[in-house]
Structures are given as structure tokens and as C-alpha cells.
mmCIF file of C-alpha atoms in Angstrom:
data_model
loop_
_atom_site.group_PDB
_atom_site.id
_atom_site.type_symbol
_atom_site.label_atom_id
_atom_site.label_comp_id
_atom_site.label_asym_id
_atom_site.label_seq_id
_atom_site.Cartn_x
_atom_site.Cartn_y
_atom_site.Cartn_z
ATOM 1 C CA MET A 195 23.138 -7.992 -36.412
ATOM 2 C CA ALA A 196 20.569 -5.712 -35.460
ATOM 3 C CA ARG A 197 18.439 -5.465 -32.371
ATOM 4 C CA ILE A 198 15.513 -4.080 -30.762
ATOM 5 C CA ARG A 199 15.243 -3.525 -27.189
ATOM 6 C CA ARG A 200 12.713 -2.405 -24.901
ATOM 7 C CA THR A 201 12.505 -2.187 -21.291
ATOM 8 C CA ARG A 202 9.855 -3.476 -19.408
ATOM 9 C CA SER A 203 8.511 -1.447 -16.295
ATOM 10 C CA VAL A 204 8.610 -3.248 -13.259
ATOM 11 C CA ASP A 205 6.262 -3.033 -10.163
ATOM 12 C CA ALA A 206 7.460 -1.461 -6.818
ATOM 13 C CA LEU A 207 8.435 -3.892 -4.142
ATOM 14 C CA ASP A 208 6.699 -2.707 -1.236
ATOM 15 C CA ALA A 209 6.406 -3.992 2.371
ATOM 16 C CA ILE A 210 3.585 -4.683 4.355
ATOM 17 C CA GLU A 211 1.391 -1.654 3.829
ATOM 18 C CA PRO A 212 0.533 -0.036 7.154
ATOM 19 C CA PRO A 213 -2.666 1.344 8.086
ATOM 20 C CA ASP A 214 -2.956 5.344 7.474
ATOM 21 C CA THR A 215 -3.540 7.302 10.550
ATOM 22 C CA VAL A 216 -7.693 7.354 10.455
ATOM 23 C CA GLN A 217 -7.824 3.932 10.215
ATOM 24 C CA MET A 218 -5.476 3.600 12.865
ATOM 25 C CA LEU A 219 -7.355 5.985 15.525
ATOM 26 C CA VAL A 220 -10.717 4.331 14.460
ATOM 27 C CA GLY A 221 -9.208 1.089 15.467
ATOM 28 C CA VAL A 222 -7.631 2.373 18.794
ATOM 29 C CA VAL A 223 -10.605 4.037 19.719
ATOM 30 C CA SER A 224 -12.742 1.470 19.159
ATOM 31 C CA VAL A 225 -11.570 -1.306 21.095
ATOM 32 C CA THR A 226 -10.772 1.071 24.241
ATOM 33 C CA VAL A 227 -14.633 2.218 24.085
ATOM 34 C CA LEU A 228 -15.724 -1.578 23.717
ATOM 35 C CA VAL A 229 -13.042 -2.266 26.599
ATOM 36 C CA GLU A 230 -14.564 0.229 29.092
ATOM 37 C CA PHE A 231 -18.216 -0.748 28.158
ATOM 38 C CA LEU A 232 -17.764 -3.860 28.962
ATOM 39 C CA GLY A 233 -15.806 -3.215 32.157
ATOM 40 C CA LEU A 234 -18.561 -1.023 33.230
ATOM 41 C CA VAL A 235 -21.017 -3.620 32.498
ATOM 42 C CA SER A 236 -19.424 -6.194 34.386
ATOM 43 C CA GLY A 237 -18.472 -4.297 37.300
ATOM 44 C CA SER A 238 -14.825 -5.405 36.440
ATOM 45 C CA GLU A 239 -13.491 -2.306 34.782
ATOM 46 C CA VAL A 240 -9.767 -2.719 35.939
ATOM 47 C CA TRP A 241 -9.516 -6.279 35.226
ATOM 48 C CA LEU A 242 -10.321 -6.334 32.088
ATOM 49 C CA LEU A 243 -8.212 -3.411 31.273
ATOM 50 C CA GLY A 244 -5.232 -6.487 30.276
ATOM 51 C CA LEU A 245 -7.327 -6.859 26.871
ATOM 52 C CA LEU A 246 -5.769 -3.297 25.758
ATOM 53 C CA VAL A 247 -2.520 -5.083 25.771
ATOM 54 C CA PHE A 248 -2.935 -6.208 22.478
ATOM 55 C CA LEU A 249 -3.497 -3.002 20.882
ATOM 56 C CA PRO A 250 0.150 -2.636 21.030
ATOM 57 C CA GLY A 251 0.911 -6.348 20.104
ATOM 58 C CA THR A 252 -1.263 -5.861 17.152
ATOM 59 C CA ALA A 253 -0.284 -2.258 16.376
ATOM 60 C CA SER A 254 3.912 -3.752 16.041
ATOM 61 C CA ALA A 255 2.989 -6.568 13.341
ATOM 62 C CA LEU A 256 0.927 -4.122 11.352
ATOM 63 C CA CYS A 257 1.749 -0.198 11.800
ATOM 64 C CA THR A 258 4.733 1.742 11.460
ATOM 65 C CA VAL A 259 7.283 2.862 14.721
ATOM 66 C CA ARG A 260 5.347 6.150 14.974
ATOM 67 C CA GLN A 261 2.067 4.623 14.767
ATOM 68 C CA THR A 262 2.927 1.653 17.515
ATOM 69 C CA THR A 263 4.442 4.282 19.580
ATOM 70 C CA PHE A 264 1.230 6.200 20.156
ATOM 71 C CA VAL A 265 -0.661 3.062 20.389
ATOM 72 C CA ALA A 266 1.612 1.779 23.337
ATOM 73 C CA VAL A 267 1.615 5.526 24.965
ATOM 74 C CA TRP A 268 -2.406 5.379 24.275
ATOM 75 C CA THR A 269 -2.771 2.299 26.690
ATOM 76 C CA THR A 270 -0.245 3.029 29.356
ATOM 77 C CA LEU A 271 -2.622 6.190 29.639
ATOM 78 C CA VAL A 272 -5.587 4.497 29.586
ATOM 79 C CA VAL A 273 -4.608 1.905 31.589
ATOM 80 C CA THR A 274 -2.759 4.751 33.937
ATOM 81 C CA PHE A 275 -6.179 6.775 34.295
ATOM 82 C CA THR A 276 -8.247 4.073 34.822
ATOM 83 C CA VAL A 277 -6.433 2.480 37.443
ATOM 84 C CA LEU A 278 -5.515 5.522 39.364
ATOM 85 C CA VAL A 279 -9.118 7.647 39.221
ATOM 86 C CA ARG A 280 -11.832 4.927 38.914
ATOM 87 C CA ASP A 281 -10.564 2.394 41.200
ATOM 88 C CA THR A 282 -12.021 2.889 44.417
ATOM 89 C CA ASP A 283 -10.394 -0.304 46.067
ATOM 90 C CA VAL A 284 -7.301 1.535 47.946
ATOM 91 C CA GLY A 285 -5.918 -1.940 49.330
ATOM 92 C CA ARG A 286 -4.774 -2.887 45.833
ATOM 93 C CA TRP A 287 -2.233 -0.613 45.244
ATOM 94 C CA LEU A 288 0.380 -2.988 44.734
ATOM 95 C CA ASP A 289 -1.818 -4.830 41.735
ATOM 96 C CA ARG A 290 -2.340 -1.480 40.270
ATOM 97 C CA ALA A 291 1.173 -0.494 40.198
ATOM 98 C CA LEU A 292 1.880 -4.041 38.438
ATOM 99 C CA LEU A 293 -0.634 -3.788 36.197
ATOM 100 C CA VAL A 294 0.828 -0.177 34.904
ATOM 101 C CA LEU A 295 4.461 -1.268 34.852
ATOM 102 C CA LEU A 296 3.163 -4.204 32.579
ATOM 103 C CA THR A 297 1.597 -2.320 30.214
ATOM 104 C CA LEU A 298 4.627 -0.004 30.182
ATOM 105 C CA ALA A 299 6.738 -2.790 29.744
ATOM 106 C CA LEU A 300 4.134 -4.300 26.247
ATOM 107 C CA GLY A 301 4.333 -1.428 25.198
ATOM 108 C CA ALA A 302 8.528 -1.101 24.948
ATOM 109 C CA THR A 303 8.735 -4.316 23.948
ATOM 110 C CA SER A 304 5.801 -3.867 21.212
ATOM 111 C CA VAL A 305 7.688 -0.827 19.976
ATOM 112 C CA TYR A 306 11.224 -2.784 19.545
ATOM 113 C CA ALA A 307 9.251 -5.643 17.885
ATOM 114 C CA CYS A 308 8.087 -3.115 15.691
ATOM 115 C CA ARG A 309 11.547 -1.625 14.564
ATOM 116 C CA ARG A 310 12.803 -5.278 14.452
ATOM 117 C CA ARG A 311 9.984 -5.838 12.108
ATOM 118 C CA LEU A 312 10.462 -3.068 9.783
ATOM 119 C CA GLY A 313 14.334 -3.696 9.554
ATOM 120 C CA ARG A 314 13.908 -7.285 8.512
ATOM 121 C CA GLU A 315 11.486 -6.038 5.731
ATOM 122 C CA HIS A 316 13.559 -3.394 4.574
ATOM 123 C CA GLU A 317 16.411 -5.823 4.371
ATOM 124 C CA MET A 318 14.589 -8.056 2.114
ATOM 125 C CA LEU A 319 13.070 -5.346 -0.051
ATOM 126 C CA ARG A 320 16.545 -4.239 -0.356
ATOM 127 C CA LEU A 321 17.963 -7.983 -1.123
ATOM 128 C CA ARG A 322 14.887 -8.621 -3.723
ATOM 129 C CA SER A 323 15.771 -4.877 -5.204
ATOM 130 C CA THR A 324 19.256 -6.159 -5.930
ATOM 131 C CA ALA A 325 18.259 -9.348 -7.054
ATOM 132 C CA ALA A 326 15.596 -8.318 -9.382
ATOM 133 C CA ALA A 327 17.946 -5.825 -10.943
ATOM 134 C CA MET A 328 20.328 -7.936 -11.400
ATOM 135 C CA GLN A 329 18.227 -10.382 -13.316
ATOM 136 C CA ARG A 330 16.468 -7.721 -15.443
ATOM 137 C CA HIS A 331 20.056 -6.159 -16.699
ATOM 138 C CA ILE A 332 21.375 -9.788 -17.611
ATOM 139 C CA LEU A 333 17.952 -10.883 -19.284
ATOM 140 C CA HIS A 334 18.088 -9.208 -22.885
ATOM 141 C CA PRO A 335 14.961 -6.869 -23.018
ATOM 142 C CA LEU A 336 12.169 -7.917 -25.484
ATOM 143 C CA PRO A 337 11.892 -7.835 -28.395
ATOM 144 C CA VAL A 338 15.225 -8.975 -29.934
ATOM 145 C CA LEU A 339 15.972 -8.895 -33.625
ATOM 146 C CA THR A 340 18.406 -11.082 -35.022
ATOM 147 C CA ASP A 341 19.613 -11.766 -38.691
ATOM 148 C CA ASP A 342 17.205 -15.310 -38.596
ATOM 149 C CA VAL A 343 14.462 -14.688 -36.043
ATOM 150 C CA LEU A 344 12.394 -11.635 -34.449
ATOM 151 C CA VAL A 345 11.586 -13.018 -30.665
ATOM 152 C CA ASN A 346 9.040 -11.377 -28.782
ATOM 153 C CA GLY A 347 8.269 -12.354 -24.985
ATOM 154 C CA VAL A 348 6.980 -11.352 -21.644
ATOM 155 C CA TYR A 349 8.726 -12.727 -17.950
ATOM 156 C CA GLU A 350 6.853 -12.280 -15.317
ATOM 157 C CA PRO A 351 8.809 -13.537 -11.993
ATOM 158 C CA LEU A 352 6.334 -13.393 -8.906
ATOM 159 C CA GLN A 353 8.207 -11.787 -5.740
ATOM 160 C CA GLU A 354 5.103 -12.298 -3.198
ATOM 161 C CA ASP A 355 6.845 -15.046 -1.325
ATOM 162 C CA ARG A 356 10.872 -15.549 -2.859
ATOM 163 C CA LEU A 357 12.985 -13.153 -3.952
ATOM 164 C CA VAL A 358 13.208 -13.450 -7.373
ATOM 165 C CA GLY A 359 12.038 -16.139 -10.126
ATOM 166 C CA GLY A 360 14.332 -18.913 -11.747
ATOM 167 C CA ASP A 361 12.864 -18.647 -15.538
ATOM 168 C CA ILE A 362 15.550 -17.814 -17.904
ATOM 169 C CA TYR A 363 15.963 -16.777 -21.956
ATOM 170 C CA ASP A 364 18.462 -15.558 -24.124
ATOM 171 C CA VAL A 365 18.726 -14.592 -27.909
ATOM 172 C CA VAL A 366 22.533 -15.429 -29.544
ATOM 173 C CA ASP A 367 22.855 -14.292 -33.627
ATOM 174 C CA SER A 368 25.927 -16.850 -34.006
ATOM 175 C CA PRO A 369 27.822 -17.154 -37.537
ATOM 176 C CA TRP A 370 25.826 -20.604 -37.617
ATOM 177 C CA GLY A 371 22.622 -18.916 -37.001
ATOM 178 C CA SER A 372 20.251 -17.805 -34.213
ATOM 179 C CA ARG A 373 20.347 -19.630 -31.142
ATOM 180 C CA VAL A 374 17.072 -19.207 -28.440
ATOM 181 C CA LEU A 375 17.454 -20.208 -25.110
ATOM 182 C CA ILE A 376 14.473 -20.744 -22.500
ATOM 183 C CA GLY A 377 15.016 -22.705 -18.997
ATOM 184 C CA ASP A 378 13.606 -23.033 -15.904
ATOM 185 C CA VAL A 379 16.171 -23.446 -13.128
ATOM 186 C CA GLN A 380 15.021 -25.886 -9.734
ATOM 187 C CA GLY A 381 14.087 -23.601 -7.443
ATOM 188 C CA LYS A 382 13.469 -19.932 -6.475
ATOM 189 C CA GLY A 383 15.875 -17.197 -4.615
ATOM 190 C CA LEU A 384 19.234 -16.122 -4.861
ATOM 191 C CA ALA A 385 20.936 -19.503 -4.855
ATOM 192 C CA ALA A 386 18.445 -20.457 -8.218
ATOM 193 C CA VAL A 387 19.554 -16.816 -9.694
ATOM 194 C CA GLY A 388 23.276 -17.946 -9.335
ATOM 195 C CA ALA A 389 22.470 -20.977 -11.671
ATOM 196 C CA ALA A 390 20.332 -18.914 -13.747
ATOM 197 C CA PHE A 391 23.502 -16.932 -14.463
ATOM 198 C CA ALA A 392 25.850 -19.610 -14.933
ATOM 199 C CA VAL A 393 23.851 -20.752 -17.975
ATOM 200 C CA ILE A 394 23.141 -17.968 -19.651
ATOM 201 C CA GLY A 395 26.652 -16.801 -19.124
ATOM 202 C CA ALA A 396 27.615 -20.033 -20.611
ATOM 203 C CA PHE A 397 25.088 -20.019 -23.335
ATOM 204 C CA ARG A 398 26.228 -16.577 -24.380
ATOM 205 C CA GLU A 399 29.980 -18.007 -25.147
ATOM 206 C CA ALA A 400 28.961 -21.351 -26.329
ATOM 207 C CA ALA A 401 26.503 -20.001 -28.931
ATOM 208 C CA TYR A 402 29.269 -18.256 -30.547
ATOM 209 C CA ARG A 403 32.034 -21.009 -30.269
ATOM 210 C CA GLU A 404 30.146 -24.129 -30.777
ATOM 211 C CA PRO A 405 28.856 -24.819 -34.334
ATOM 212 C CA THR A 406 26.393 -27.412 -33.256
ATOM 213 C CA LEU A 407 23.472 -27.394 -30.740
ATOM 214 C CA THR A 408 24.544 -30.935 -29.313
ATOM 215 C CA ALA A 409 28.056 -29.196 -28.173
ATOM 216 C CA LEU A 410 26.104 -25.759 -26.893
ATOM 217 C CA VAL A 411 24.283 -27.796 -24.959
ATOM 218 C CA ASP A 412 26.994 -30.143 -23.464
ATOM 219 C CA ALA A 413 28.771 -26.768 -22.776
ATOM 220 C CA LEU A 414 25.659 -25.421 -20.597
ATOM 221 C CA ASP A 415 25.381 -28.813 -18.782
ATOM 222 C CA ALA A 416 29.182 -28.502 -17.726
ATOM 223 C CA ALA A 417 28.346 -25.200 -16.677
ATOM 224 C CA VAL A 418 25.567 -26.426 -14.330
ATOM 225 C CA VAL A 419 28.049 -28.788 -13.306
ATOM 226 C CA ARG A 420 30.317 -26.550 -12.346
ATOM 227 C CA HIS A 421 27.984 -24.360 -10.441
ATOM 228 C CA ASN A 422 26.977 -27.403 -8.592
ATOM 229 C CA SER A 423 30.523 -28.109 -7.345
ATOM 230 C CA HIS A 424 30.859 -24.562 -6.160
ATOM 231 C CA ALA A 425 27.779 -24.376 -4.320
ATOM 232 C CA GLU A 426 28.298 -27.806 -2.816
ATOM 233 C CA GLN A 427 31.240 -26.553 -1.428
ATOM 234 C CA ALA A 428 29.511 -23.101 -0.068
ATOM 235 C CA GLY A 429 26.965 -25.207 1.578
ATOM 236 C CA ASP A 430 24.005 -24.723 -0.832
ATOM 237 C CA ASP A 431 21.860 -26.852 -2.555
ATOM 238 C CA GLU A 432 22.368 -28.175 -5.918
ATOM 239 C CA ARG A 433 20.370 -27.447 -8.935
ATOM 240 C CA PHE A 434 19.109 -28.512 -12.595
ATOM 241 C CA VAL A 435 17.815 -26.599 -15.232
ATOM 242 C CA THR A 436 15.220 -27.759 -17.574
ATOM 243 C CA ALA A 437 15.728 -26.075 -21.031
ATOM 244 C CA LEU A 438 15.031 -25.983 -24.576
ATOM 245 C CA VAL A 439 17.489 -24.756 -27.122
ATOM 246 C CA VAL A 440 16.337 -23.787 -30.594
ATOM 247 C CA GLY A 441 18.570 -23.115 -33.687
ATOM 248 C CA VAL A 442 17.165 -21.118 -36.614
ATOM 249 C CA ASP A 443 18.992 -20.385 -39.979
ATOM 250 C CA ALA A 444 18.221 -19.645 -43.487
ATOM 251 C CA GLY A 445 16.826 -23.308 -44.082
ATOM 252 C CA PRO A 446 13.058 -23.896 -44.010
ATOM 253 C CA GLU A 447 13.747 -26.294 -40.781
ATOM 254 C CA ALA A 448 14.340 -25.068 -37.134
ATOM 255 C CA GLN A 449 16.499 -27.633 -34.928
ATOM 256 C CA LEU A 450 15.472 -28.254 -31.608
ATOM 257 C CA VAL A 451 16.885 -29.887 -28.500
ATOM 258 C CA ASN A 452 14.987 -30.156 -25.540
ATOM 259 C CA CYS A 453 16.559 -30.805 -22.048
ATOM 260 C CA GLY A 454 13.870 -31.866 -20.076
ATOM 261 C CA HIS A 455 11.863 -28.502 -20.410
ATOM 262 C CA VAL A 456 7.941 -27.859 -21.960
ATOM 263 C CA PRO A 457 7.864 -28.836 -25.473
ATOM 264 C CA PRO A 458 7.114 -25.610 -28.074
ATOM 265 C CA ARG A 459 3.984 -25.201 -29.630
ATOM 266 C CA LEU A 460 4.339 -24.585 -33.754
ATOM 267 C CA VAL A 461 1.385 -22.162 -34.957
ATOM 268 C CA ARG A 462 1.385 -22.859 -38.757
ATOM 269 C CA ASP A 463 -1.286 -21.779 -41.297
ATOM 270 C CA GLY A 464 -3.695 -21.181 -38.062
ATOM 271 C CA VAL A 465 -3.185 -25.072 -36.297
ATOM 272 C CA VAL A 466 -1.500 -25.249 -33.307
ATOM 273 C CA SER A 467 0.536 -28.271 -32.729
ATOM 274 C CA THR A 468 3.335 -29.743 -30.510
ATOM 275 C CA PRO A 469 6.696 -30.800 -32.411
ATOM 276 C CA PRO A 470 7.702 -34.308 -31.621
ATOM 277 C CA LEU A 471 10.828 -34.489 -29.454
ATOM 278 C CA ASP A 472 12.955 -36.423 -27.559
ATOM 279 C CA SER A 473 13.241 -35.116 -24.522
ATOM 280 C CA GLY A 474 16.744 -35.425 -22.565
ATOM 281 C CA VAL A 475 17.466 -34.591 -19.081
ATOM 282 C CA PRO A 476 17.897 -31.554 -17.446
ATOM 283 C CA LEU A 477 21.212 -29.539 -17.467
ATOM 284 C CA GLY A 478 23.313 -30.688 -14.548
ATOM 285 C CA LEU A 479 22.145 -34.294 -15.128
ATOM 286 C CA ALA A 480 24.083 -35.332 -18.250
ATOM 287 C CA GLU A 481 25.871 -38.093 -16.741
ATOM 288 C CA LEU A 482 22.617 -39.971 -15.606
ATOM 289 C CA ALA A 483 21.332 -40.045 -19.592
ATOM 290 C CA ASP A 484 21.168 -43.312 -21.489
ATOM 291 C CA ALA A 485 21.649 -41.511 -24.673
ATOM 292 C CA PRO A 486 23.607 -38.603 -25.633
ATOM 293 C CA THR A 487 22.127 -35.256 -26.638
ATOM 294 C CA THR A 488 19.717 -35.553 -29.808
ATOM 295 C CA VAL A 489 18.879 -32.467 -32.277
ATOM 296 C CA ASN A 490 15.011 -32.646 -33.505
ATOM 297 C CA TRP A 491 14.081 -30.753 -36.521
ATOM 298 C CA CYS A 492 10.719 -29.775 -37.110
ATOM 299 C CA PRO A 493 9.220 -27.268 -40.032
ATOM 300 C CA PHE A 494 9.855 -23.830 -39.594
ATOM 301 C CA PRO A 495 8.953 -21.809 -42.628
ATOM 302 C CA GLU A 496 7.965 -18.262 -43.556
ATOM 303 C CA GLY A 497 4.951 -16.824 -41.725
ATOM 304 C CA SER A 498 5.058 -19.883 -39.188
ATOM 305 C CA THR A 499 5.537 -19.256 -35.312
ATOM 306 C CA LEU A 500 7.064 -21.274 -32.285
ATOM 307 C CA LEU A 501 5.660 -20.484 -28.765
ATOM 308 C CA LEU A 502 8.233 -21.321 -26.350
ATOM 309 C CA THR A 503 7.022 -21.562 -22.751
ATOM 310 C CA THR A 504 7.836 -22.415 -18.882
ATOM 311 C CA ASP A 505 6.021 -24.431 -16.397
ATOM 312 C CA GLY A 506 4.421 -21.753 -15.250
ATOM 313 C CA LEU A 507 2.143 -21.312 -17.937
ATOM 314 C CA ASP A 508 1.542 -24.876 -17.904
ATOM 315 C CA GLU A 509 0.890 -25.446 -14.436
ATOM 316 C CA THR A 510 -1.362 -22.540 -13.767
ATOM 317 C CA ARG A 511 -4.387 -23.824 -12.003
ATOM 318 C CA SER A 512 -7.698 -22.329 -11.401
ATOM 319 C CA ALA A 513 -9.733 -22.780 -8.099
ATOM 320 C CA ASP A 514 -10.599 -26.425 -9.108
ATOM 321 C CA GLY A 515 -7.089 -27.367 -9.807
ATOM 322 C CA THR A 516 -7.673 -27.320 -13.487
ATOM 323 C CA PHE A 517 -4.818 -26.592 -15.366
ATOM 324 C CA TYR A 518 -4.431 -24.053 -17.935
ATOM 325 C CA PRO A 519 -4.987 -25.582 -20.983
ATOM 326 C CA VAL A 520 -2.497 -23.754 -23.456
ATOM 327 C CA GLU A 521 -3.333 -25.000 -26.712
ATOM 328 C CA GLU A 522 -7.222 -24.332 -26.417
ATOM 329 C CA ARG A 523 -6.202 -21.096 -25.135
ATOM 330 C CA LEU A 524 -3.608 -20.131 -28.144
ATOM 331 C CA THR A 525 -6.249 -21.344 -30.905
ATOM 332 C CA GLY A 526 -8.541 -18.634 -29.011
ATOM 333 C CA HIS A 527 -5.830 -15.762 -29.531
ATOM 334 C CA LEU A 528 -4.385 -16.807 -32.994
ATOM 335 C CA GLY A 529 -5.750 -13.759 -34.469
ATOM 336 C CA LEU A 530 -3.115 -11.427 -32.696
ATOM 337 C CA SER A 531 0.650 -11.048 -33.910
ATOM 338 C CA PRO A 532 3.457 -12.555 -32.324
ATOM 339 C CA ALA A 533 4.146 -9.315 -30.779
ATOM 340 C CA GLU A 534 0.718 -9.425 -28.618
ATOM 341 C CA LEU A 535 0.716 -13.047 -27.984
ATOM 342 C CA PRO A 536 2.814 -13.526 -25.158
ATOM 343 C CA ARG A 537 1.062 -11.008 -23.288
ATOM 344 C CA ALA A 538 -2.091 -12.049 -23.768
ATOM 345 C CA LEU A 539 -1.347 -15.589 -23.069
ATOM 346 C CA TYR A 540 0.118 -14.541 -20.163
ATOM 347 C CA GLU A 541 -2.767 -12.018 -18.691
ATOM 348 C CA ASP A 542 -5.155 -14.849 -19.752
ATOM 349 C CA ALA A 543 -2.997 -17.383 -17.525
ATOM 350 C CA ARG A 544 -3.428 -14.634 -14.440
ATOM 351 C CA ALA A 545 -6.664 -14.252 -14.964
ATOM 352 C CA PHE A 546 -7.612 -18.392 -15.238
ATOM 353 C CA GLY A 547 -5.273 -19.030 -12.023
ATOM 354 C CA ASP A 548 -6.411 -19.530 -8.501
ATOM 355 C CA ASP A 549 -5.060 -16.354 -6.535
ATOM 356 C CA ASP A 550 -4.340 -18.618 -3.513
ATOM 357 C CA GLY A 551 -1.661 -20.267 -5.593
ATOM 358 C CA GLY A 552 -2.165 -20.926 -8.467
ATOM 359 C CA HIS A 553 0.399 -19.140 -10.478
ATOM 360 C CA ASP A 554 4.115 -19.822 -10.774
ATOM 361 C CA ASP A 555 6.969 -17.556 -12.776
ATOM 362 C CA VAL A 556 5.715 -17.105 -16.435
ATOM 363 C CA ALA A 557 8.300 -16.805 -19.608
ATOM 364 C CA VAL A 558 6.376 -16.749 -23.069
ATOM 365 C CA LEU A 559 8.135 -16.415 -26.098
ATOM 366 C CA THR A 560 7.431 -16.475 -29.575
ATOM 367 C CA VAL A 561 10.269 -17.059 -32.396
ATOM 368 C CA ARG A 562 8.928 -15.666 -35.696
ATOM 369 C CA ARG A 563 11.724 -15.627 -38.775
ATOM 370 C CA SER A 564 12.469 -11.944 -39.467
ATOM 371 C CA PRO A 565 10.814 -9.447 -40.986
ATOM 372 C CA HIS A 566 13.359 -8.765 -44.059
ATOM 373 C CA ARG A 567 14.085 -12.804 -44.393
#
């Protein structure tokens, strides 16, 4: 068996980007000047100094510790200078002392809060980096070439508000032909990654052992059930996994088992179609099924391509709530090679989706018979 592997570049995970020094100075000086001006105009300069306490608090949420410390010291100096030099009411020394002490306390609290915030951000980044690295190492880089198929694709887990994605895929060259898996774990984060790894590990072992796709899917379901049993004991939520398993050998047809997953698209002679498949229950829920696992067959001659996706592509929404029209857009990209098609569809879906929530994790694979067949 020969395989071609290509690594994928991964964007660095960054925390909240702090403002640069010039932006920070301009903001602090602008607010200070505004407060002083309003104080002079209103004749209540000292009492309006309380508005400056917002500066350290804002800095603690946006800036570095050094920047927050500067803002806290600046605010304290401005308040102290104003109440000692420019306040002519000598009878209110206690009020002035309390204002200075309050400013000091708020400044110190802001610096402490900034340290805590950055500590949490860095810890989250470490968790994300670790989980993403684990995911990259357990998912085979694409493309993958076996004796039967050439699999190209793109996988993009979104990480803005979650640790890592829950989409999975794998390709195994077994004694009974090539088996391709694509799936989507319920939920996101490290718990979902655990279920994903359980399915991939079971797939890689059972694909070599089981001669039929039905037995292979039963093994995957058992792996999810075992994972859920351990998760329940640990107090975590149970997960189910939608999956599509494809088997390709030397024959002119492909075998498919759909476990509640997005159906594939078949590109054949310039025509896009959706093979009719029996949709079973997701992995981990087989005991709830009314019928046993069913294998479906579809024509897969030389030159045809199977497009496998996760629901992140189909459920991408535009700003007006319209779902991404996969088959329509796929038809417009038929001039591309199977190697170029997954990235083109992914980029097209990203452009189509709403930046405020129209995206989810996306995996797009193309399966084509190996060139030497």
C-alpha cells in the first residue's frame, strides 16, 4: 500500500490582541483631557475625577499587565495632582484622601484582574493547542492514496469559541478493499475529541479485521457505547456520532453505510446526484434502531467522484438565514479537479456564510479511484 501525505498549515491560536502603545496612550490622554475639560466647564473638576476610574478597569479587560499598570499609575497621579494642587477647598481633606485611596485601590485591583485574565487566556490557549495538536496527529494528512482510491480533502475546525472541532475522517486500505470514514461527533470540545478518537481507533482496527461493512459499523457503535459508559462514570455527557462508511474495491460499485450522516454526492459524467441511501441511527444509538445495519450500493465507475461532507457545509447560513446550496455550488465547480474541489467548496461556503454565526466545523472529502486502477 502506498500513501501520499501532506501536512496542512494551522493558524496560530492567539489571545485577545492588546492595543499597541500608541493606541493606548492616545486613549488614556484623550479620556483624561475630556474629563479635565468637563470639570473646568462645570466647575466640579475634582468630583468628575471619579470618571477616570473607568480607565484602569477598561485597560484590565483589553491591555497587557504592563499597559494596565501604566494606566493605573497615570490615573492615580492625575487624581492626586488635581486634588492636592487644584482643589482650594481645604475643609474637605478627608474627601480628597478617600478619593486618592479609592483610585489606588481600583488601580491595584485592575492590575490584579488583568493578571488573572491573561492567566486564564494562556491556560485556554495551552488547552486548545494541545487538543488541536492531538487532533492533527490522529487524523491522517490529506491526500491519502491507497490501492483503490485517492482521497483528497480539507478539514477546518473553528476555534474561536470552542476548543477543537468534532468532525473526523479516516482511510484504511484493508484486505477487502479501501474503507473511508467521515463523521461528526455530537458537541464540541475535549469531551467530543475523546469520542472522536474512540471511533477512529476502532475504525482503524476493525477495518482490517471485519470483512463486511455491517460488522465494521457494529464495531464502531460498540466503541462509542464503551466510550459513553466511561464518560458517564466520569460525570461527562454521553455522545453520539453520525458517520458515513464507504467501501471501494476492484468492482464497479461502492458500498455505503449511512449512520445518520449527511448523504454523499456522486459526480459522474458531469452530473451531480445524491445516491439513495437507507439512513440508520448514529453510532452509539444502535440499540434504538428498528432494523439492522444496511449496506447500500451505488455505481462508482472509473472517472466518477464521491463527495463526502459533514453537516458544517450543508448548514452554513447566509446573513438572511439561507442555507448553503451544496449541489448548486458543486455544479458550478465541476471544472476543478478532485484535489481542488474540497478547498474551493470550503472557501465558497465561508464566503457565503454569515460572520456572526453562519459557520460550523467543516470536513469535505473527495473519493476517486486510484490513478493506477
